[in-house]
XYZ file of C-alpha atoms in Angstrom:
664
model
C 73.636 21.973 0.929
C 71.574 20.734 -2.040
C 74.453 18.550 -3.224
C 74.599 16.758 0.173
C 70.839 16.273 0.057
C 71.077 14.812 -3.397
C 73.775 12.375 -2.277
C 71.777 11.247 0.766
C 68.654 10.861 -1.382
C 70.625 8.800 -3.826
C 71.924 6.554 -1.088
C 68.478 6.210 0.485
C 66.893 5.419 -2.877
C 69.444 2.699 -3.519
C 68.066 0.278 -0.933
C 70.375 -2.667 -0.584
C 73.039 -0.979 -2.713
C 76.731 -1.745 -1.847
C 77.302 1.931 -0.909
C 74.512 1.980 1.684
C 75.575 -1.357 3.160
C 79.146 -0.068 3.505
C 78.032 3.141 5.210
C 75.691 1.244 7.560
C 78.498 -1.172 8.402
C 80.795 1.717 9.400
C 78.099 3.319 11.587
C 77.211 -0.051 13.148
C 80.878 -0.754 13.926
C 81.256 2.663 15.592
C 78.089 2.132 17.616
C 79.148 -1.360 18.672
C 82.560 -0.068 19.832
C 80.921 2.707 21.832
C 78.416 0.284 23.344
C 81.211 -2.197 24.079
C 83.271 0.483 25.850
C 80.242 1.605 27.826
C 79.508 -1.980 28.816
C 83.093 -2.619 29.936
C 83.067 0.596 31.934
C 79.763 -0.415 33.495
C 81.244 -3.724 34.681
C 84.392 -2.024 35.965
C 82.558 0.759 37.799
C 80.109 -1.707 39.351
C 82.907 -3.949 40.611
C 84.885 -1.061 42.075
C 81.760 0.267 43.764
C 81.110 -3.191 45.244
C 84.663 -3.326 46.648
C 84.357 0.129 48.182
C 81.002 -0.682 49.760
C 82.313 -3.998 51.063
C 85.660 -2.827 52.440
C 86.036 0.913 52.972
C 84.861 0.835 56.599
C 86.402 -1.378 59.251
C 84.931 -2.656 62.511
C 87.623 -2.580 65.167
C 87.498 -4.630 68.321
C 85.868 -2.599 71.077
C 84.428 0.158 68.869
C 80.655 0.532 68.566
C 80.741 2.027 65.058
C 82.954 1.285 62.041
C 85.526 3.820 60.873
C 87.083 4.416 57.434
C 90.059 2.110 56.925
C 91.964 4.885 55.168
C 91.843 6.972 58.348
C 93.953 4.597 60.447
C 95.972 2.669 57.853
C 99.729 3.001 57.761
C 101.635 1.510 54.774
C 102.655 -1.996 55.830
C 106.218 -3.241 55.578
C 107.040 -6.847 54.737
C 110.148 -8.990 55.095
C 111.243 -11.891 52.916
C 113.035 -13.493 55.890
C 110.613 -15.887 57.636
C 112.622 -16.294 60.856
C 110.609 -19.184 62.281
C 111.886 -21.339 59.399
C 115.561 -20.692 60.079
C 117.719 -23.085 62.040
C 119.942 -21.917 64.892
C 123.114 -21.172 62.927
C 121.237 -19.300 60.172
C 119.250 -17.371 62.765
C 122.333 -16.417 64.796
C 124.140 -15.294 61.665
C 121.222 -12.965 60.843
C 120.416 -11.766 64.372
C 123.738 -11.881 66.204
C 124.416 -13.663 69.478
C 121.721 -13.716 72.138
C 123.654 -11.296 74.321
C 123.714 -8.707 71.527
C 120.058 -8.921 70.532
C 117.442 -6.583 71.927
C 115.456 -9.096 73.942
C 112.672 -6.593 74.576
C 111.708 -6.171 70.923
C 110.706 -8.670 68.285
C 111.544 -6.202 65.522
C 114.253 -7.946 63.553
C 116.927 -6.388 61.390
C 115.681 -8.060 58.213
C 115.410 -5.778 55.214
C 111.849 -4.474 55.076
C 110.055 -3.576 51.861
C 106.901 -1.554 51.285
C 104.090 -4.107 50.907
C 102.373 -2.308 48.001
C 105.642 -2.060 46.104
C 106.354 -5.764 46.689
C 102.906 -6.740 45.383
C 103.464 -4.510 42.349
C 106.680 -6.375 41.510
C 105.435 -9.919 42.231
C 102.229 -11.341 40.789
C 101.782 -14.296 43.178
C 102.285 -13.454 46.860
C 101.414 -15.098 50.179
C 101.222 -12.558 53.033
C 102.100 -14.138 56.400
C 101.922 -12.766 59.924
C 100.800 -13.426 63.488
C 97.390 -12.696 65.028
C 96.513 -9.035 64.654
C 99.577 -8.300 62.501
C 97.425 -6.539 59.885
C 97.124 -9.181 57.142
C 93.424 -8.640 56.392
C 93.810 -4.876 56.727
C 96.632 -4.957 54.162
C 94.535 -6.941 51.666
C 91.565 -4.631 52.179
C 93.841 -1.645 51.657
C 95.217 -3.107 48.399
C 91.656 -3.723 47.181
C 90.567 -0.168 48.003
C 93.765 1.242 46.529
C 93.056 -0.448 43.201
C 89.396 0.543 43.316
C 90.380 4.204 43.437
C 88.756 4.694 46.850
C 92.047 5.747 48.446
C 94.099 8.658 47.186
C 97.754 7.883 47.839
C 101.215 8.353 46.427
C 101.867 4.609 46.511
C 102.681 2.903 43.219
C 99.872 0.741 41.860
C 99.034 -0.912 38.554
C 95.325 0.033 38.693
C 94.240 -3.581 38.537
C 90.537 -4.352 38.930
C 90.205 -5.730 42.502
C 88.302 -8.809 43.705
C 88.336 -9.512 47.473
C 87.380 -13.015 48.674
C 87.048 -14.117 52.306
C 88.148 -17.751 51.990
C 86.190 -19.111 55.031
C 83.003 -17.940 53.258
C 84.080 -19.373 49.912
C 84.653 -22.917 51.238
C 81.046 -23.012 52.446
C 79.776 -22.548 48.887
C 79.412 -25.267 46.264
C 81.023 -23.170 43.521
C 84.489 -23.197 42.035
C 86.670 -20.176 42.735
C 86.069 -18.439 39.403
C 82.274 -18.757 39.613
C 82.326 -17.570 43.229
C 84.355 -14.502 42.239
C 81.931 -13.753 39.374
C 78.731 -14.078 41.415
C 78.456 -10.532 42.911
C 79.154 -8.735 39.604
C 76.872 -11.059 37.626
C 74.087 -10.458 40.130
C 74.576 -6.689 39.928
C 74.760 -6.545 36.093
C 74.054 -9.465 33.733
C 75.183 -12.933 32.681
C 77.952 -11.536 30.461
C 79.907 -10.243 33.478
C 81.719 -13.591 33.717
C 83.097 -13.127 30.190
C 84.313 -9.659 31.158
C 86.038 -10.995 34.300
C 87.681 -13.860 32.409
C 88.979 -11.370 29.856
C 90.608 -9.213 32.596
C 92.066 -12.343 34.253
C 93.624 -13.503 30.993
C 95.019 -10.042 30.285
C 96.408 -9.754 33.835
C 94.562 -6.511 34.525
C 92.856 -7.736 37.728
C 94.053 -8.485 41.248
C 92.410 -11.259 43.288
C 92.877 -11.018 47.064
C 92.187 -14.255 48.956
C 91.942 -13.524 52.665
C 92.272 -15.657 55.838
C 93.479 -19.048 54.646
C 94.199 -19.859 58.315
C 90.504 -19.513 59.233
C 89.449 -22.290 56.869
C 88.733 -25.480 58.885
C 91.651 -27.916 58.716
C 89.680 -30.748 57.025
C 88.798 -28.370 54.160
C 92.153 -26.656 53.821
C 93.885 -29.196 51.547
C 91.075 -29.124 48.984
C 91.041 -25.323 49.079
C 94.772 -25.120 48.414
C 94.339 -27.472 45.440
C 91.607 -25.181 44.082
C 93.871 -22.148 44.483
C 96.644 -24.000 42.632
C 94.294 -24.876 39.760
C 92.985 -21.325 39.628
C 96.513 -19.912 39.579
C 97.535 -22.237 36.710
C 94.437 -21.251 34.722
C 95.375 -17.571 34.848
C 99.191 -17.450 34.853
C 99.551 -13.653 34.610
C 96.722 -12.792 37.008
C 97.852 -11.056 40.197
C 96.843 -13.230 43.203
C 97.502 -12.343 46.857
C 96.742 -14.767 49.725
C 96.891 -14.037 53.475
C 97.520 -16.594 56.228
C 98.879 -16.782 59.768
C 102.526 -17.778 59.635
C 102.071 -20.756 61.967
C 99.191 -22.107 59.827
C 101.020 -21.989 56.506
C 102.250 -25.552 56.222
C 101.018 -26.750 52.822
C 102.897 -24.448 50.480
C 101.615 -22.774 47.300
C 104.605 -23.508 45.038
C 104.483 -20.526 42.662
C 103.923 -17.912 45.349
C 106.520 -15.593 46.895
C 106.334 -15.578 50.695
C 106.652 -12.461 52.817
C 105.880 -11.749 56.463
C 104.371 -8.527 57.762
C 106.959 -6.705 59.849
C 106.372 -5.340 63.337
C 105.441 -1.672 63.443
C 108.358 0.705 63.804
C 108.295 3.589 66.295
C 107.669 5.985 63.378
C 104.751 3.855 62.165
C 103.267 3.706 65.668
C 103.463 7.484 65.959
C 101.790 8.032 62.583
C 98.996 5.574 63.344
C 98.308 7.197 66.723
C 98.180 10.643 65.079
C 95.744 9.273 62.485
C 93.557 7.883 65.262
C 93.449 11.276 66.972
C 93.585 13.553 63.941
C 90.970 15.753 65.609
C 93.028 16.124 68.797
C 96.777 16.448 68.277
C 97.410 16.991 72.002
C 95.785 13.686 72.871
C 97.888 11.970 70.209
C 101.078 13.544 71.542
C 100.278 12.452 75.095
C 99.674 8.856 74.054
C 102.864 8.789 71.968
C 104.774 10.089 75.000
C 103.262 7.372 77.182
C 104.292 4.680 74.697
C 107.770 6.161 74.388
C 108.290 6.208 78.166
C 107.074 2.646 78.772
C 109.041 -0.061 76.959
C 106.506 -2.699 77.980
C 103.554 -0.865 76.466
C 105.727 -0.024 73.449
C 106.321 -3.736 72.782
C 102.547 -4.322 72.700
C 102.052 -1.588 70.132
C 104.301 -3.300 67.586
C 101.191 -5.119 66.265
C 98.260 -3.143 64.801
C 95.617 -5.113 66.737
C 96.990 -4.291 70.178
C 97.906 -0.745 69.141
C 94.273 -0.249 68.071
C 93.121 -1.676 71.399
C 95.350 0.846 73.165
C 94.021 3.749 71.055
C 90.414 2.716 71.684
C 91.052 2.554 75.415
C 92.755 5.932 75.420
C 89.990 7.543 73.351
C 87.299 6.238 75.711
C 89.007 6.869 79.050
C 91.314 9.769 78.058
C 94.096 7.771 79.710
C 95.501 4.285 79.795
C 93.899 1.932 82.302
C 94.718 3.255 85.769
C 96.141 -0.118 86.667
C 98.591 -1.142 83.967
C 97.737 -4.778 84.590
C 94.213 -4.086 83.291
C 95.690 -3.239 79.900
C 97.564 -6.550 79.796
C 94.482 -8.405 80.969
C 92.515 -6.904 78.078
C 95.255 -7.695 75.568
C 95.403 -11.270 76.837
C 91.629 -11.667 76.580
C 91.776 -10.285 73.048
C 94.399 -12.803 71.924
C 92.856 -15.767 73.769
C 89.180 -15.173 73.046
C 87.833 -11.896 71.712
C 89.731 -11.520 68.414
C 88.192 -14.643 66.870
C 84.868 -14.351 68.702
C 84.365 -10.779 67.470
C 84.421 -12.097 63.895
C 82.129 -15.021 64.672
C 84.931 -17.530 64.216
C 85.886 -20.470 66.404
C 89.080 -22.422 65.801
C 89.007 -26.168 66.118
C 91.029 -27.581 69.010
C 92.374 -31.015 69.791
C 92.643 -30.084 73.461
C 89.211 -29.244 74.859
C 90.455 -30.151 78.348
C 93.109 -27.393 78.177
C 90.965 -24.412 79.161
C 91.994 -20.782 78.683
C 92.673 -20.651 82.417
C 95.062 -23.590 82.162
C 96.765 -21.986 79.183
C 97.389 -18.883 81.268
C 98.865 -21.032 84.026
C 101.069 -22.690 81.410
C 102.271 -19.255 80.264
C 103.113 -18.400 83.894
C 105.057 -21.655 84.258
C 107.098 -21.100 81.072
C 107.731 -17.396 81.740
C 108.809 -17.940 85.351
C 110.992 -20.947 84.605
C 113.115 -19.257 81.940
C 113.279 -15.742 83.364
C 114.000 -16.551 87.010
C 116.608 -19.202 86.228
C 118.335 -17.662 83.194
C 116.866 -14.173 82.647
C 115.922 -15.574 79.244
C 113.383 -14.274 76.724
C 114.284 -16.911 74.118
C 113.797 -20.612 74.833
C 115.577 -23.542 73.205
C 112.901 -25.805 71.733
C 113.818 -29.042 73.528
C 114.113 -27.281 76.882
C 110.782 -25.528 76.462
C 108.939 -28.702 75.488
C 110.389 -30.329 78.599
C 108.998 -27.440 80.677
C 105.584 -27.886 79.031
C 105.665 -31.622 79.761
C 106.466 -30.826 83.403
C 103.450 -28.510 83.591
C 101.079 -31.039 81.992
C 102.186 -33.643 84.510
C 101.593 -31.235 87.406
C 98.023 -30.433 86.320
C 97.356 -34.100 85.575
C 96.589 -33.711 81.874
C 97.224 -37.073 80.273
C 98.137 -38.072 76.723
C 98.897 -34.576 75.437
C 101.853 -34.089 73.128
C 103.726 -30.976 74.279
C 104.894 -29.982 70.794
C 101.408 -30.329 69.295
C 99.914 -28.292 72.134
C 102.460 -25.482 71.719
C 101.883 -25.562 67.950
C 98.123 -25.168 68.445
C 98.580 -22.310 70.934
C 100.792 -20.508 68.432
C 98.289 -20.999 65.602
C 95.274 -20.005 67.682
C 96.564 -17.183 69.862
C 100.124 -16.239 68.930
C 101.028 -15.526 72.568
C 103.941 -17.949 72.286
C 105.574 -18.246 68.885
C 108.506 -19.768 67.075
C 111.467 -17.445 66.904
C 113.250 -19.945 64.646
C 113.245 -23.709 64.075
C 115.156 -24.133 67.334
C 113.802 -21.366 69.581
C 110.493 -20.130 70.973
C 109.561 -16.864 72.683
C 106.577 -14.851 73.868
C 105.275 -12.759 70.981
C 105.616 -9.650 73.178
C 108.450 -9.599 75.685
C 106.434 -7.487 78.124
C 103.757 -10.195 78.118
C 106.413 -12.537 79.503
C 107.239 -9.975 82.232
C 103.554 -9.915 83.146
C 103.411 -13.712 83.446
C 106.665 -13.857 85.443
C 105.057 -11.563 88.042
C 101.965 -13.763 88.166
C 104.173 -16.848 88.550
C 106.112 -15.376 91.496
C 102.942 -14.279 93.283
C 101.314 -17.685 92.819
C 104.427 -19.365 94.281
C 104.821 -16.670 96.996
C 108.464 -16.126 96.093
C 108.213 -12.460 95.086
C 109.926 -10.986 98.173
C 112.899 -13.334 97.919
C 113.433 -12.814 94.180
C 112.896 -9.050 94.161
C 115.236 -8.468 97.120
C 117.922 -10.407 95.286
C 117.446 -8.672 91.898
C 116.247 -5.155 92.676
C 119.304 -3.455 91.165
C 119.114 -5.539 87.997
C 117.322 -3.305 85.461
C 116.029 -6.266 83.453
C 113.965 -7.150 86.529
C 112.333 -3.731 86.850
C 109.355 -4.425 84.510
C 108.691 -7.670 86.404
C 108.865 -5.843 89.753
C 106.466 -3.192 88.459
C 103.934 -5.867 87.426
C 104.385 -7.672 90.745
C 103.545 -4.531 92.705
C 100.494 -3.853 90.509
C 99.191 -7.438 90.874
C 99.948 -7.907 94.568
C 97.206 -7.808 97.172
C 99.551 -5.886 99.492
C 102.852 -4.677 97.978
C 103.776 -2.531 101.016
C 106.914 -4.540 101.791
C 108.168 -4.261 98.196
C 107.514 -0.519 98.091
C 109.374 -0.083 101.383
C 112.289 -1.954 99.803
C 112.228 0.413 96.787
C 112.245 3.428 99.117
C 115.200 2.004 101.021
C 117.170 1.168 97.872
C 116.520 4.530 96.188
C 117.379 6.834 99.082
C 119.776 9.595 98.120
C 120.800 10.415 101.677
C 124.536 10.309 102.301
C 125.491 10.298 98.598
C 127.904 12.767 97.071
C 128.966 11.015 93.846
C 127.123 10.805 90.537
C 127.387 7.048 89.706
C 125.554 5.783 92.825
C 122.978 8.576 92.381
C 122.393 7.389 88.808
C 121.785 3.799 89.954
C 119.351 4.914 92.643
C 117.544 7.246 90.249
C 116.654 4.191 88.171
C 115.080 2.574 91.242
C 113.314 5.874 91.978
C 111.848 5.726 88.459
C 110.683 2.186 89.159
C 108.940 3.428 92.311
C 107.197 6.170 90.308
C 106.018 3.687 87.643
C 104.834 1.317 90.362
C 102.782 4.092 91.966
C 101.277 5.035 88.597
C 99.806 1.515 88.390
C 97.565 2.289 91.409
C 98.772 -0.483 93.731
C 96.553 -1.744 96.568
C 98.084 0.186 99.468
C 96.923 2.393 102.320
C 96.694 6.171 102.051
C 99.568 6.491 104.538
C 101.779 4.262 102.371
C 100.847 6.223 99.280
C 101.764 9.508 100.977
C 105.041 7.978 102.146
C 105.988 7.014 98.573
C 105.132 10.422 97.099
C 106.962 12.220 99.896
C 110.028 10.066 99.190
C 109.865 10.838 95.447
C 109.860 14.576 96.160
C 112.456 14.600 98.958
C 114.769 12.469 96.788
C 114.673 15.105 94.049
C 115.564 17.783 96.614
C 118.543 15.708 97.747
C 119.555 15.112 94.118
C 119.660 18.879 93.553
C 122.139 19.194 96.409
C 124.263 16.344 95.011
C 124.402 18.094 91.639
C 125.386 21.335 93.386
C 128.170 19.555 95.273
C 129.460 18.512 91.852
C 129.492 22.191 90.826
C 126.581 21.866 88.413
C 122.954 23.021 88.614
C 120.411 21.702 86.055
C 117.316 23.763 85.156
C 114.332 21.944 83.612
C 112.956 23.372 80.361
C 109.763 22.028 78.753
C 109.524 21.922 74.950
C 108.274 19.864 71.989
C 110.881 17.157 72.616
C 109.935 16.857 76.291
C 111.862 17.968 79.351
C 115.522 18.795 78.921
C 117.967 20.364 81.349
C 119.879 23.559 80.781
C 123.106 23.306 82.800
C 124.677 26.033 84.918
C 128.355 25.236 85.528
C 130.224 26.574 88.539
C 133.366 24.633 87.658
C 134.449 22.118 85.077
C 131.979 19.192 85.461
C 133.010 15.756 86.647
C 133.487 13.119 83.903
C 130.634 11.089 85.401
C 128.052 13.894 85.033
C 126.501 12.403 81.899
C 125.981 9.107 83.712
C 123.806 10.905 86.276
C 122.018 13.344 83.963
C 120.608 10.693 81.622
C 118.426 8.912 84.227
C 117.540 12.281 85.779
C 116.156 13.498 82.446
C 114.355 10.195 81.910
C 112.802 10.572 85.346
C 111.592 14.106 84.506
C 110.087 12.916 81.229
C 108.476 9.937 82.957
C 106.696 12.372 85.284
C 105.628 14.479 82.277
C 104.327 11.454 80.325
C 102.709 9.629 83.247
C 100.962 12.242 85.377
C 99.510 11.315 88.784
C 97.118 13.659 90.548
C 98.232 12.632 94.053
C 101.887 13.105 93.157
C 101.146 16.494 91.579
C 99.214 17.623 94.674
C 102.093 16.598 96.934
C 104.541 18.338 94.600
C 102.553 21.598 94.477
C 102.281 21.583 98.267
C 106.048 21.088 98.587
C 106.748 23.889 96.090
C 104.339 26.260 97.846
C 106.052 25.520 101.146
C 109.465 26.247 99.622
C 108.170 29.455 98.047
C 106.875 30.576 101.429
C 110.168 29.719 103.136
C 112.208 31.702 100.603
C 109.818 34.661 100.395
C 111.691 37.905 100.834
C 115.089 36.194 100.919
C 118.032 37.113 98.748
C 118.473 35.400 95.416
C 119.282 31.671 95.809
C 120.217 29.843 92.607
C 119.744 26.326 93.960
C 116.261 27.051 95.317
C 115.135 28.492 91.987
C 116.480 25.445 90.116
C 114.813 23.073 92.561
C 111.427 24.787 92.274
C 111.619 24.844 88.465
C 112.694 21.189 88.258
C 109.896 19.974 90.531
C 106.973 21.616 88.757
C 107.994 22.000 85.096
C 107.337 18.314 84.163
C 103.736 18.779 85.387
C 103.041 21.622 82.937
C 101.531 19.458 80.208
C 98.765 18.170 82.492
C 98.185 21.004 84.966
C 99.038 24.220 83.061
C 97.329 26.802 85.329
C 98.880 25.442 88.519
C 102.356 25.271 86.974
C 102.201 28.610 85.148
C 101.129 30.520 88.277
C 104.102 29.150 90.221
C 106.567 29.697 87.356
C 105.415 33.328 87.245
C 106.241 33.748 90.931
C 109.701 32.225 90.473
C 110.362 34.418 87.418
C 109.266 37.585 89.224
C 111.554 36.835 92.171
C 114.596 35.910 90.083
C 117.170 38.552 89.218
C 118.944 36.402 86.609
C 117.983 36.852 82.944
C 118.968 33.303 81.910
C 116.540 31.848 84.497
C 113.783 34.165 83.259
C 114.562 32.999 79.711
C 114.319 29.311 80.658
C 110.996 29.912 82.403
C 109.721 31.967 79.452
C 110.423 29.135 76.984
C 108.671 26.576 79.199
C 105.704 28.882 79.735
C 105.358 29.503 76.000
C 105.251 25.777 75.262
C 102.871 24.994 78.155
C 100.501 27.787 77.065
C 100.544 26.469 73.489
C 99.668 22.950 74.661
C 96.898 24.295 76.897
C 95.057 26.021 74.032
């Protein structure tokens, strides 16, 4: 101890000696390194905190309070194939002939890649997509991911994130680097800019430039030049830009281009479950509704409209009673609310083309192509000719059809380029909606529906027509007539009429404007048709028994003889019909059904065992178990108690177990 003291005293007494200066230099160097690390960590922590505060909550259209982005985000998929840039032969080679493509879905078969993984492997990326496709949400997610605010298994490089809303940037008088530095400099000190430049030069940051399409057109060229200069200044910096596909005309040369893909059915299901993570039953019901309705399913392929659907379902505990209300809300969102909600107004060259006239234009295009050719894809020259015809009819002078269609695509995305040579409605079911409006405005609905009622591609249009009509009684009477099962004994014609019966059920679920007597007539027909169908199955030596489980309603088959080869053709629509009833419950239908079942139970009370009656009773009420458990369970108990067959008791037991689980 004394030796150490002597050494220290010697050093202290030798003021200015080389030994003391060397020791002080070592200690100073250590202290400077520690202070430097602390300072760098302070800048990094402050920036990440700023990003989290700025971006972790999201305000969704129609919601009064923001919600955490992480709660509803599903990993986006991107495609390197920008279809709107392909010419006809390239497009056909990728998609197949028009007759082979699924006209009801805009989900292409391009190879999709996880967006985060693509960004990890490419330092300069432009993210494209239509209105509400999730471009901004993706950039916000990437920023939060790199800030450490989101715990995920996705691969990241842990780059320091900087998120810039480009429409705000262009209003400033700063260059891009100074604008990026401003928040951190304000929160710390003037040396923050040196720290940021260091991370940019080392490539350890990620700069996310959002909403290029929302920058006013006169300012867009200068902005793109600034982005180019910025990108050249920091060649290894990771830069991601988002823009609507239709607005991306002046290309950033060193950037890879990808387009956000439509949501898959799996993605839709996961997002809905995230929305209703506190109520799994509600999530399951909404997923079933989407699954059973192809039109609604096509809307949910974009995150914006899927969110709108989830908000509506959360508020009302059901979809809008009239399906047309949902489409009206979606249309208003795309035409007006989506931009207005964010305080943004797009410049237009066509002030005299009001939103109302645009809707009439959509009706004209939809009706022209569907009624004449049953087409969901429109050759460019033909479509522009149709637009010209409309403009002439409404006496709008000196408007270039191609420029107008281009602006509508950029502003609203309701009509979009499918390729260089073809256009389409962004959602096929939106075209069905406008076809119905077109027919009603021209008063041709009765003629066209009578002619095409057995054509399944017309069924969504017929459903919309009934929902929109001031008095659809005549159309409903036609559906009753065309779906009658009386006099049938073979499966194929029963299968065709079952599809029309399903159309009648969907039409009634849209709450059409009809009298109480007409409503009762339709529900009575739906129930009596199922009774007749049971007899047709029996005549074919087969009796189906409905069983309710996690995958919906299925039918356990009791064979009396070897089944006819056409049985499968009849069973498929029958099962779809049962699941439609389960997914789209109607109180009036259920009341009529319970009354019919109670009447049958009373008629068969005390009688000997009758297999067909038991099957009929089970098939009528089982699909209602998810919505009205007590009413269904009490009647299933009666049927089970009366039955002497163990396999029927077993079927009922399985359904009861599932219904009781859902009811908890």
